[in-house]
Short mmCIF file of C-alpha atoms and ligand atoms in Angstrom, two decimals:
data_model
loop_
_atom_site.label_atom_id
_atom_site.label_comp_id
_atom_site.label_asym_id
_atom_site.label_seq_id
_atom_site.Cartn_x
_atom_site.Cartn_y
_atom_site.Cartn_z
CA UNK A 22 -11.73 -38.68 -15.22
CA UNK A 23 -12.11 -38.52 -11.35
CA UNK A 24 -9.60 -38.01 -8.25
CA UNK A 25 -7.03 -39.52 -6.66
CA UNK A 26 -7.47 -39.75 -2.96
CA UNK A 27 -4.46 -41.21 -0.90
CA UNK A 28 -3.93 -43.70 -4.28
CA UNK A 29 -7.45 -44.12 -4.32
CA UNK A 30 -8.82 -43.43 -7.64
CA UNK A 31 -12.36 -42.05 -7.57
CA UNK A 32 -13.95 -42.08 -11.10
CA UNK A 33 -16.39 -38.59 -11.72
CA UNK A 34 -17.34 -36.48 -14.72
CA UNK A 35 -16.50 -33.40 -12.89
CA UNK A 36 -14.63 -32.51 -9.63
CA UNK A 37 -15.35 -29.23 -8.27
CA UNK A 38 -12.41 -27.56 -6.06
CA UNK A 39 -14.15 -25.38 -3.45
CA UNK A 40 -11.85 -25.39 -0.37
CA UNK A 41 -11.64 -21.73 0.60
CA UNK A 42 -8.75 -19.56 1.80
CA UNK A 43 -6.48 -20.11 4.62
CA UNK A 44 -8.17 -17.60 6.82
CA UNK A 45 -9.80 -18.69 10.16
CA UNK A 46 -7.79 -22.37 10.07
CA UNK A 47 -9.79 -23.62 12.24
CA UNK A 48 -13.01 -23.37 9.99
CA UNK A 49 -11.34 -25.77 7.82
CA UNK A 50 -10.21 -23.47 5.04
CA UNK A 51 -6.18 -24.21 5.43
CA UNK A 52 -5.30 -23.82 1.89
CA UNK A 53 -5.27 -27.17 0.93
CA UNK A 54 -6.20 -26.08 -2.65
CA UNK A 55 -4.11 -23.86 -3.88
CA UNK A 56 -1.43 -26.94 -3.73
CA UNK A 57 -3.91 -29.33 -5.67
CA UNK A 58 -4.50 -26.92 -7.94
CA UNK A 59 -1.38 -26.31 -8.52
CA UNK A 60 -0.63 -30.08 -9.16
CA UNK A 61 -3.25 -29.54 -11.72
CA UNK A 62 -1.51 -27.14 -13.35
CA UNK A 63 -2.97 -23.90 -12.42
CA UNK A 64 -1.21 -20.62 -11.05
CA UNK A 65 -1.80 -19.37 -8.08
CA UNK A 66 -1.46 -15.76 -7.05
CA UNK A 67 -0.04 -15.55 -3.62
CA UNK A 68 -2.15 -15.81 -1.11
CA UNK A 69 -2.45 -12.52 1.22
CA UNK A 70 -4.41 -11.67 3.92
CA UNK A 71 -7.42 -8.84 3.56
CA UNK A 72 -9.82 -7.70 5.66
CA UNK A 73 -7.05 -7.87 8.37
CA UNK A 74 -6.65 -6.06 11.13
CA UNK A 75 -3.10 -3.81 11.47
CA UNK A 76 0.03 -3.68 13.29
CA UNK A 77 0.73 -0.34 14.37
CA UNK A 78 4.50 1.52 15.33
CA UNK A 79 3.44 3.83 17.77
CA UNK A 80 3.27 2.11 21.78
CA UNK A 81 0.38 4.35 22.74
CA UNK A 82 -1.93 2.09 20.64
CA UNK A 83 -1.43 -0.46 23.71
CA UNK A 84 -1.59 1.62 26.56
CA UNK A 85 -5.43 2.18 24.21
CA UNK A 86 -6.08 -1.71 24.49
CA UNK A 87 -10.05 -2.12 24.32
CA UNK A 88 -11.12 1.13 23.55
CA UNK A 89 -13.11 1.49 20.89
CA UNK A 90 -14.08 4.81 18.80
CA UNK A 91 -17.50 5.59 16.87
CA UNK A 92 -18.36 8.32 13.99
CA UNK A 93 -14.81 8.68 13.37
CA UNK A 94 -12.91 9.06 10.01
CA UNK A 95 -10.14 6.62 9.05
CA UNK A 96 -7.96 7.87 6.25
CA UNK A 97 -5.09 5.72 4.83
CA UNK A 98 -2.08 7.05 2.76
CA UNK A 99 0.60 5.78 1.27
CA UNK A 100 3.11 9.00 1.26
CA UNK A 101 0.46 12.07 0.64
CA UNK A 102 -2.32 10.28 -1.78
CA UNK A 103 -4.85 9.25 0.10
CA UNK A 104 -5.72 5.53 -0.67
CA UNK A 105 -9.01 4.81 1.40
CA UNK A 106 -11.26 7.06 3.89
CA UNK A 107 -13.90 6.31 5.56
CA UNK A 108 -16.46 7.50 8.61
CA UNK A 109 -17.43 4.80 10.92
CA UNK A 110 -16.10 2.31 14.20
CA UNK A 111 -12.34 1.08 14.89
CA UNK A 112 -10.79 -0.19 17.89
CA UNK A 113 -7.62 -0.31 19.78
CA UNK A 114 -5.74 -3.60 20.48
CA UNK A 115 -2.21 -4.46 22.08
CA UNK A 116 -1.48 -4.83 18.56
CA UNK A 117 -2.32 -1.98 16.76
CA UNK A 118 -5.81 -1.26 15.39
CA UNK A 119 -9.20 -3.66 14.32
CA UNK A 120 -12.85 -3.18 13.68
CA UNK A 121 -14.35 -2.77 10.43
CA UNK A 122 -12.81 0.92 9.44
CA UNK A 123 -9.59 -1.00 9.74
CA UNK A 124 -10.45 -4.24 8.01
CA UNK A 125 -11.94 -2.38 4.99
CA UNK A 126 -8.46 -0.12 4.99
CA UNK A 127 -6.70 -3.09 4.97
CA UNK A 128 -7.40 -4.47 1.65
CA UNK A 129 -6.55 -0.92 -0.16
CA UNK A 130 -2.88 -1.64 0.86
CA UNK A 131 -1.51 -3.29 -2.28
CA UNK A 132 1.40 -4.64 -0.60
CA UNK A 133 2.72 -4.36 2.67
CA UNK A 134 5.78 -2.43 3.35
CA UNK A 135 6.86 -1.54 6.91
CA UNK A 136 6.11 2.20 7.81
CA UNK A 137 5.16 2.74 4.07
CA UNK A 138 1.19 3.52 4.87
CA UNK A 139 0.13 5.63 7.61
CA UNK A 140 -3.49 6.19 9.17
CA UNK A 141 -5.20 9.53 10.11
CA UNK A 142 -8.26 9.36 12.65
CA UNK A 143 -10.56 12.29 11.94
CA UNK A 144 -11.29 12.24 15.84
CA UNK A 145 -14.08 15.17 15.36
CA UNK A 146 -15.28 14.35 11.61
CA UNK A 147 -18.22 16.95 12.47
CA UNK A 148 -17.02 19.65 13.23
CA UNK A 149 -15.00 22.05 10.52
CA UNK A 150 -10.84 22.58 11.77
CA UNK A 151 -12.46 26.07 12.75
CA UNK A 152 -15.69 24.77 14.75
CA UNK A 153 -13.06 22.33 16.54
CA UNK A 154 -11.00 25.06 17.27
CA UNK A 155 -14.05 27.43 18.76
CA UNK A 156 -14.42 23.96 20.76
CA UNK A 157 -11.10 23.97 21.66
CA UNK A 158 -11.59 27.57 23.09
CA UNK A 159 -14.66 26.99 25.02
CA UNK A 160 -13.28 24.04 26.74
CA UNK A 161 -10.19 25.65 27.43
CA UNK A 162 -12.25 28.76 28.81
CA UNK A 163 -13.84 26.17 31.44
CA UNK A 164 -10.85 24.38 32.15
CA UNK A 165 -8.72 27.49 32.21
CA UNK A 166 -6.80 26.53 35.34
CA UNK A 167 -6.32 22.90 34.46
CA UNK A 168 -3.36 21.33 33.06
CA UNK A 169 -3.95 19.97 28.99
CA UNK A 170 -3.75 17.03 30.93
CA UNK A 171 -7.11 17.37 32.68
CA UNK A 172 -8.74 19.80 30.29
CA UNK A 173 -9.82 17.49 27.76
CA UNK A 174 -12.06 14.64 29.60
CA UNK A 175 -15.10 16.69 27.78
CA UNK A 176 -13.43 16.58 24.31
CA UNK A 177 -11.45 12.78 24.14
CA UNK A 178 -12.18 9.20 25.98
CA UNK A 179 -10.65 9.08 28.93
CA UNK A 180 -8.25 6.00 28.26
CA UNK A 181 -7.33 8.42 25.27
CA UNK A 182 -5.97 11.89 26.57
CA UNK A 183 -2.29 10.36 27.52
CA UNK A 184 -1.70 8.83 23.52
CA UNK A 185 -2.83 12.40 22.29
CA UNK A 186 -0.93 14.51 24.35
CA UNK A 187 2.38 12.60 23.94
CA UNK A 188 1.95 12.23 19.91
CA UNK A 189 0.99 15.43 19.57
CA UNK A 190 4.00 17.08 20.92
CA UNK A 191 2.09 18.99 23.69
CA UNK A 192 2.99 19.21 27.36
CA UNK A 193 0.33 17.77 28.94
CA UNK A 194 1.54 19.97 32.36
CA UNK A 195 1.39 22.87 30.40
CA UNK A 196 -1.80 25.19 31.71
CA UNK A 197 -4.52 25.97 29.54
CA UNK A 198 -4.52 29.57 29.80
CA UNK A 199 -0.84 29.30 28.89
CA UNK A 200 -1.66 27.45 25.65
CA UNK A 201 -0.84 30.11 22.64
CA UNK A 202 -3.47 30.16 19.40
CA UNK A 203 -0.71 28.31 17.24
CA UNK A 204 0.07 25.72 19.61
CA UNK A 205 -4.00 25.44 19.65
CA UNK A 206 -4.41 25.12 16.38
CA UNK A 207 -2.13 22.58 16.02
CA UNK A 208 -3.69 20.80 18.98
CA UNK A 209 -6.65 21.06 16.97
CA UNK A 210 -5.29 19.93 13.49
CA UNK A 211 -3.58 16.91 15.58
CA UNK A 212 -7.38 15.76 16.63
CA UNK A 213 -8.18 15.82 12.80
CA UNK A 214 -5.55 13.78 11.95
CA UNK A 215 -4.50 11.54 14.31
CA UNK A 216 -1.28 9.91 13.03
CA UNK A 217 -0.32 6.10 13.18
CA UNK A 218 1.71 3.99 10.98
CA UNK A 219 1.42 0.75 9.86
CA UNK A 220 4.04 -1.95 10.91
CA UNK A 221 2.49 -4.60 8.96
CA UNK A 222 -0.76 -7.11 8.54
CA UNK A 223 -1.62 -9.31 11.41
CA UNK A 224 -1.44 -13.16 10.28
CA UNK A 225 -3.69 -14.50 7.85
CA UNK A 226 -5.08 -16.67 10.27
CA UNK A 227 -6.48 -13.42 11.61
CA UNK A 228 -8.13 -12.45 7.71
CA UNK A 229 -11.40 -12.41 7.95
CA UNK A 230 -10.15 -12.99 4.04
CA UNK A 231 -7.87 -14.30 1.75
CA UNK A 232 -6.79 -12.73 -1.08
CA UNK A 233 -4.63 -14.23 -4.48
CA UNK A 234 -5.39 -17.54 -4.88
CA UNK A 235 -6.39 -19.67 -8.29
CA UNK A 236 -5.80 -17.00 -11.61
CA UNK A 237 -8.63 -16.47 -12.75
CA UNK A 238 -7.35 -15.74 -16.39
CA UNK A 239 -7.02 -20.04 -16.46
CA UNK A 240 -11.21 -20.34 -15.11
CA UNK A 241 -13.60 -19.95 -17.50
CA UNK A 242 -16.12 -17.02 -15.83
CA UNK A 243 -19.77 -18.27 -17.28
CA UNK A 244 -18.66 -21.75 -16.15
CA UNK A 245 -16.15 -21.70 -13.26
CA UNK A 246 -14.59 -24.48 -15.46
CA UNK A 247 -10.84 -24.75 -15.51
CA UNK A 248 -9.52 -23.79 -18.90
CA UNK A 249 -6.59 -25.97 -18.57
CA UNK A 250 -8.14 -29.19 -17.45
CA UNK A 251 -11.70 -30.02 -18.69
CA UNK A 252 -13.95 -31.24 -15.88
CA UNK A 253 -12.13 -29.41 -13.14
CA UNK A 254 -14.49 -26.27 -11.70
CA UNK A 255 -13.50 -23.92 -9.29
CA UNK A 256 -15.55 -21.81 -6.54
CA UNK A 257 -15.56 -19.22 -4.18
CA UNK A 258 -12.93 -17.85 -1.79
CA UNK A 259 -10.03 -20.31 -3.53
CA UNK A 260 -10.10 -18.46 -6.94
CA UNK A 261 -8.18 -15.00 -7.14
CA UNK A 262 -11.37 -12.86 -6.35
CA UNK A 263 -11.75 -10.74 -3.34
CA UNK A 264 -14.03 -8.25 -2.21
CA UNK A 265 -15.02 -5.52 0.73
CA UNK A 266 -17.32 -6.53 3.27
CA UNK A 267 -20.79 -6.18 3.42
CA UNK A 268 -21.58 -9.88 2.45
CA UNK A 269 -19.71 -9.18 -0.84
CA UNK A 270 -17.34 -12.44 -0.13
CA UNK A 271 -20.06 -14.53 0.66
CA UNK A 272 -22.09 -13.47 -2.13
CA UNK A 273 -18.44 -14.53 -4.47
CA UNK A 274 -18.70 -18.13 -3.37
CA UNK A 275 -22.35 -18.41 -3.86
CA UNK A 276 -22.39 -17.08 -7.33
CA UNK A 277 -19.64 -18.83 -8.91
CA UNK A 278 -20.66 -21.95 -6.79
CA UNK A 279 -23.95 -21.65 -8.80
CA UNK A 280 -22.16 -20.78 -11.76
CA UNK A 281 -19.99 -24.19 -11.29
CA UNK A 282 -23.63 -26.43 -10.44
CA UNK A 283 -25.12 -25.33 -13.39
CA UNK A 284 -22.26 -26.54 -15.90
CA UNK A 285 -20.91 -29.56 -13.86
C1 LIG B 511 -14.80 -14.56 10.96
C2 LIG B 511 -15.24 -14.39 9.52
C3 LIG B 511 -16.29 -13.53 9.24
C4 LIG B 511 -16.70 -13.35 7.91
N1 LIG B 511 -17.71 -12.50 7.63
C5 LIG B 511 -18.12 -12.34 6.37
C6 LIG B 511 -19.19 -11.47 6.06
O1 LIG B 511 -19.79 -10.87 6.95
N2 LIG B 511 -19.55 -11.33 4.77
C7 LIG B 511 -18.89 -11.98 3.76
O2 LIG B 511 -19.26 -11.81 2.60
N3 LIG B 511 -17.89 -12.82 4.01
C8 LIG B 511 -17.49 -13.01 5.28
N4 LIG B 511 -16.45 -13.85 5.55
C9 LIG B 511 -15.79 -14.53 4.41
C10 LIG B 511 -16.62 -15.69 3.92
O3 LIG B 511 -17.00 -16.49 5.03
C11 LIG B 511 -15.81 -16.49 2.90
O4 LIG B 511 -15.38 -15.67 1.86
C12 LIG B 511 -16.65 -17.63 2.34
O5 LIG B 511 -17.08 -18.49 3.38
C13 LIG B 511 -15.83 -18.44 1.35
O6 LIG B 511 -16.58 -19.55 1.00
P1 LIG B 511 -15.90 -20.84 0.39
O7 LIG B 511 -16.99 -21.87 0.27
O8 LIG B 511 -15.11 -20.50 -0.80
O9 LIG B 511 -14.84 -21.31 1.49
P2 LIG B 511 -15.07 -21.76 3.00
O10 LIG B 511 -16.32 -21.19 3.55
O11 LIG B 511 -13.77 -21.46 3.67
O12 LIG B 511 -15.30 -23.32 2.90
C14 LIG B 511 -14.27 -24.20 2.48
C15 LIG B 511 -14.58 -25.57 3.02
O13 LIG B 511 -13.65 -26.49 2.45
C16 LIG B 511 -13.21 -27.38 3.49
N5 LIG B 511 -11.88 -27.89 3.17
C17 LIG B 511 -10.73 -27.22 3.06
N6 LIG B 511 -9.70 -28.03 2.73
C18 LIG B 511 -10.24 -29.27 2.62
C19 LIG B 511 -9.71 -30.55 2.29
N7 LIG B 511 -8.41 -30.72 2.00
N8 LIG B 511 -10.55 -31.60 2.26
C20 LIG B 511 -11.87 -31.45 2.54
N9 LIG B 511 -12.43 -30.26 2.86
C21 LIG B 511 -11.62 -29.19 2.89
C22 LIG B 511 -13.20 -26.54 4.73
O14 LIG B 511 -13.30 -27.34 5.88
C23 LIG B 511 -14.45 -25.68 4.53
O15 LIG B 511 -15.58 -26.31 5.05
C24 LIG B 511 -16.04 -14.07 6.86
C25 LIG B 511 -15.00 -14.94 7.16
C26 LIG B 511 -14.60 -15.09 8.48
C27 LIG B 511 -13.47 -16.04 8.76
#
């Protein structure tokens, strides 16, 4: 029993494979195992990136570079069912979108499809479609002789009012008072649901995870030992287990790390 290293044989009761994803490269973690375990006769599920911030279609997410958005809601769909949705922080990039409402929607996308998933921003999560609209009213009121243009530095970020007017359809010359209730409302239902759609995952080098890796139907769960080659164990972010964040990943390798001391 033991390894071979470079045709050096190493002689050892038990060998313990714990060399991570390929997330984050430069940590180390290339993914090195997956292709010895492999030699040792193990599957591997394809390794995917999770926790991964998104690619985005629409060009206004650019021109949004840097800015960053708190208390909002982040829904994702695939078609009309609603597959994640959350209230918290995101940001803009010259990508697309990051931050952690957009890492933890990441890894509820089974598989990545171009312009299959789409993302709605809740922009005003606390206030009811009718509140928002009362809103809507008040600042419009104030504003009346303003263009949509400059009528809405109380309601959005500044580096945000161009992106909203042009996907929302409005004229952002247009004059307040000259705004009808329906086109209103659907100004209103627009900042509810601010629509993007997904292009694709970033690289994996950019996961703050990676997910697939060793099956764990060959591992033996009380003893992280392989069930295919006695004296081989297995731990942490190399085996087919994934999780959200929240030290969840962490806590992964440390358990079945234990798991694998205890037996080896
Ligand atoms: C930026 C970032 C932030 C994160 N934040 C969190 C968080 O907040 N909470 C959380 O739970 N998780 C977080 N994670 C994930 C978490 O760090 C990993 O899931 C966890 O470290 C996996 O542990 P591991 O021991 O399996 O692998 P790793 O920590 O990747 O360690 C694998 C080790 O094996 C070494 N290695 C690889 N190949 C070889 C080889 N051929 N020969 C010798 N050595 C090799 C590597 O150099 C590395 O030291 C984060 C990850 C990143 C990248």
């Amino acid at each position: 029993r033991g390894l071979l290293v470079d045709g050096a044989a190493y002689e050892a009761e038990s060998v313990l494979l714990a060399t991570g994803g390929m997330s984050y490269p430069a940590t180390g973690s290339t993914g090195d195992g997956y292709g010895i375990a492999r030699r040792a006769g193990h599957t591997i599920v394809p390794p995917e990136p999770s926790l991964v911030p998104l690619v985005i279609r629409e060009k206004q997410c650019r021109d949004m570079m840097g800015l960053s958005l708190r208390n909002v809601t982040l829904s994702l769909y695939d078609g009309k069912t609603c597959l994640f949705q959350e209230l918290g922080e995101m940001l803009f990039t010259h990508f697309g979108v990051s931050g952690p409402l957009v890492l933890s929607a990441s890894c509820h996308i089974p598989q990545m499809e171009p312009d299959r998933y789409t993302l709605g921003i809740d922009l005003k999560p606390g206030l009811t479609p009718e509140q928002l609209d009362l809103r809507l009213q008040r600042d419009f009121q104030l504003f009346q002789n303003r263009t949509l243009f400059n009528a809405l530095s109380k309601l959005l970020p500044k580096g945000m009012i161009p992106a909203a007017i042009q996907l929302s359809g409005m004229d952002g010359n247009i004059r307040v008072n000259q705004i009808t209730k329906a086109q209103r409302l659907a100004f209103g239902a627009f900042l509810k649901a601010f629509p993007l759609t997904v292009q694709g995952f970033r690289p994996i080098s950019e996961a703050i995870i990676t997910r697939g890796g060793v099956s764990v139907k060959e591992v033996s769960p009380k003893t992280m030992e392989s069930k295919l080659l006695p004296g081989l164990f297995f731990a942490g972010e190399l085996l087919d287990v994934d999780a959200y964040t929240g030290g969840f990943n962490l806590q992964i390798a440390f358990a079945t790390g234990y798991a694998a001391g205890c037996s080896m």
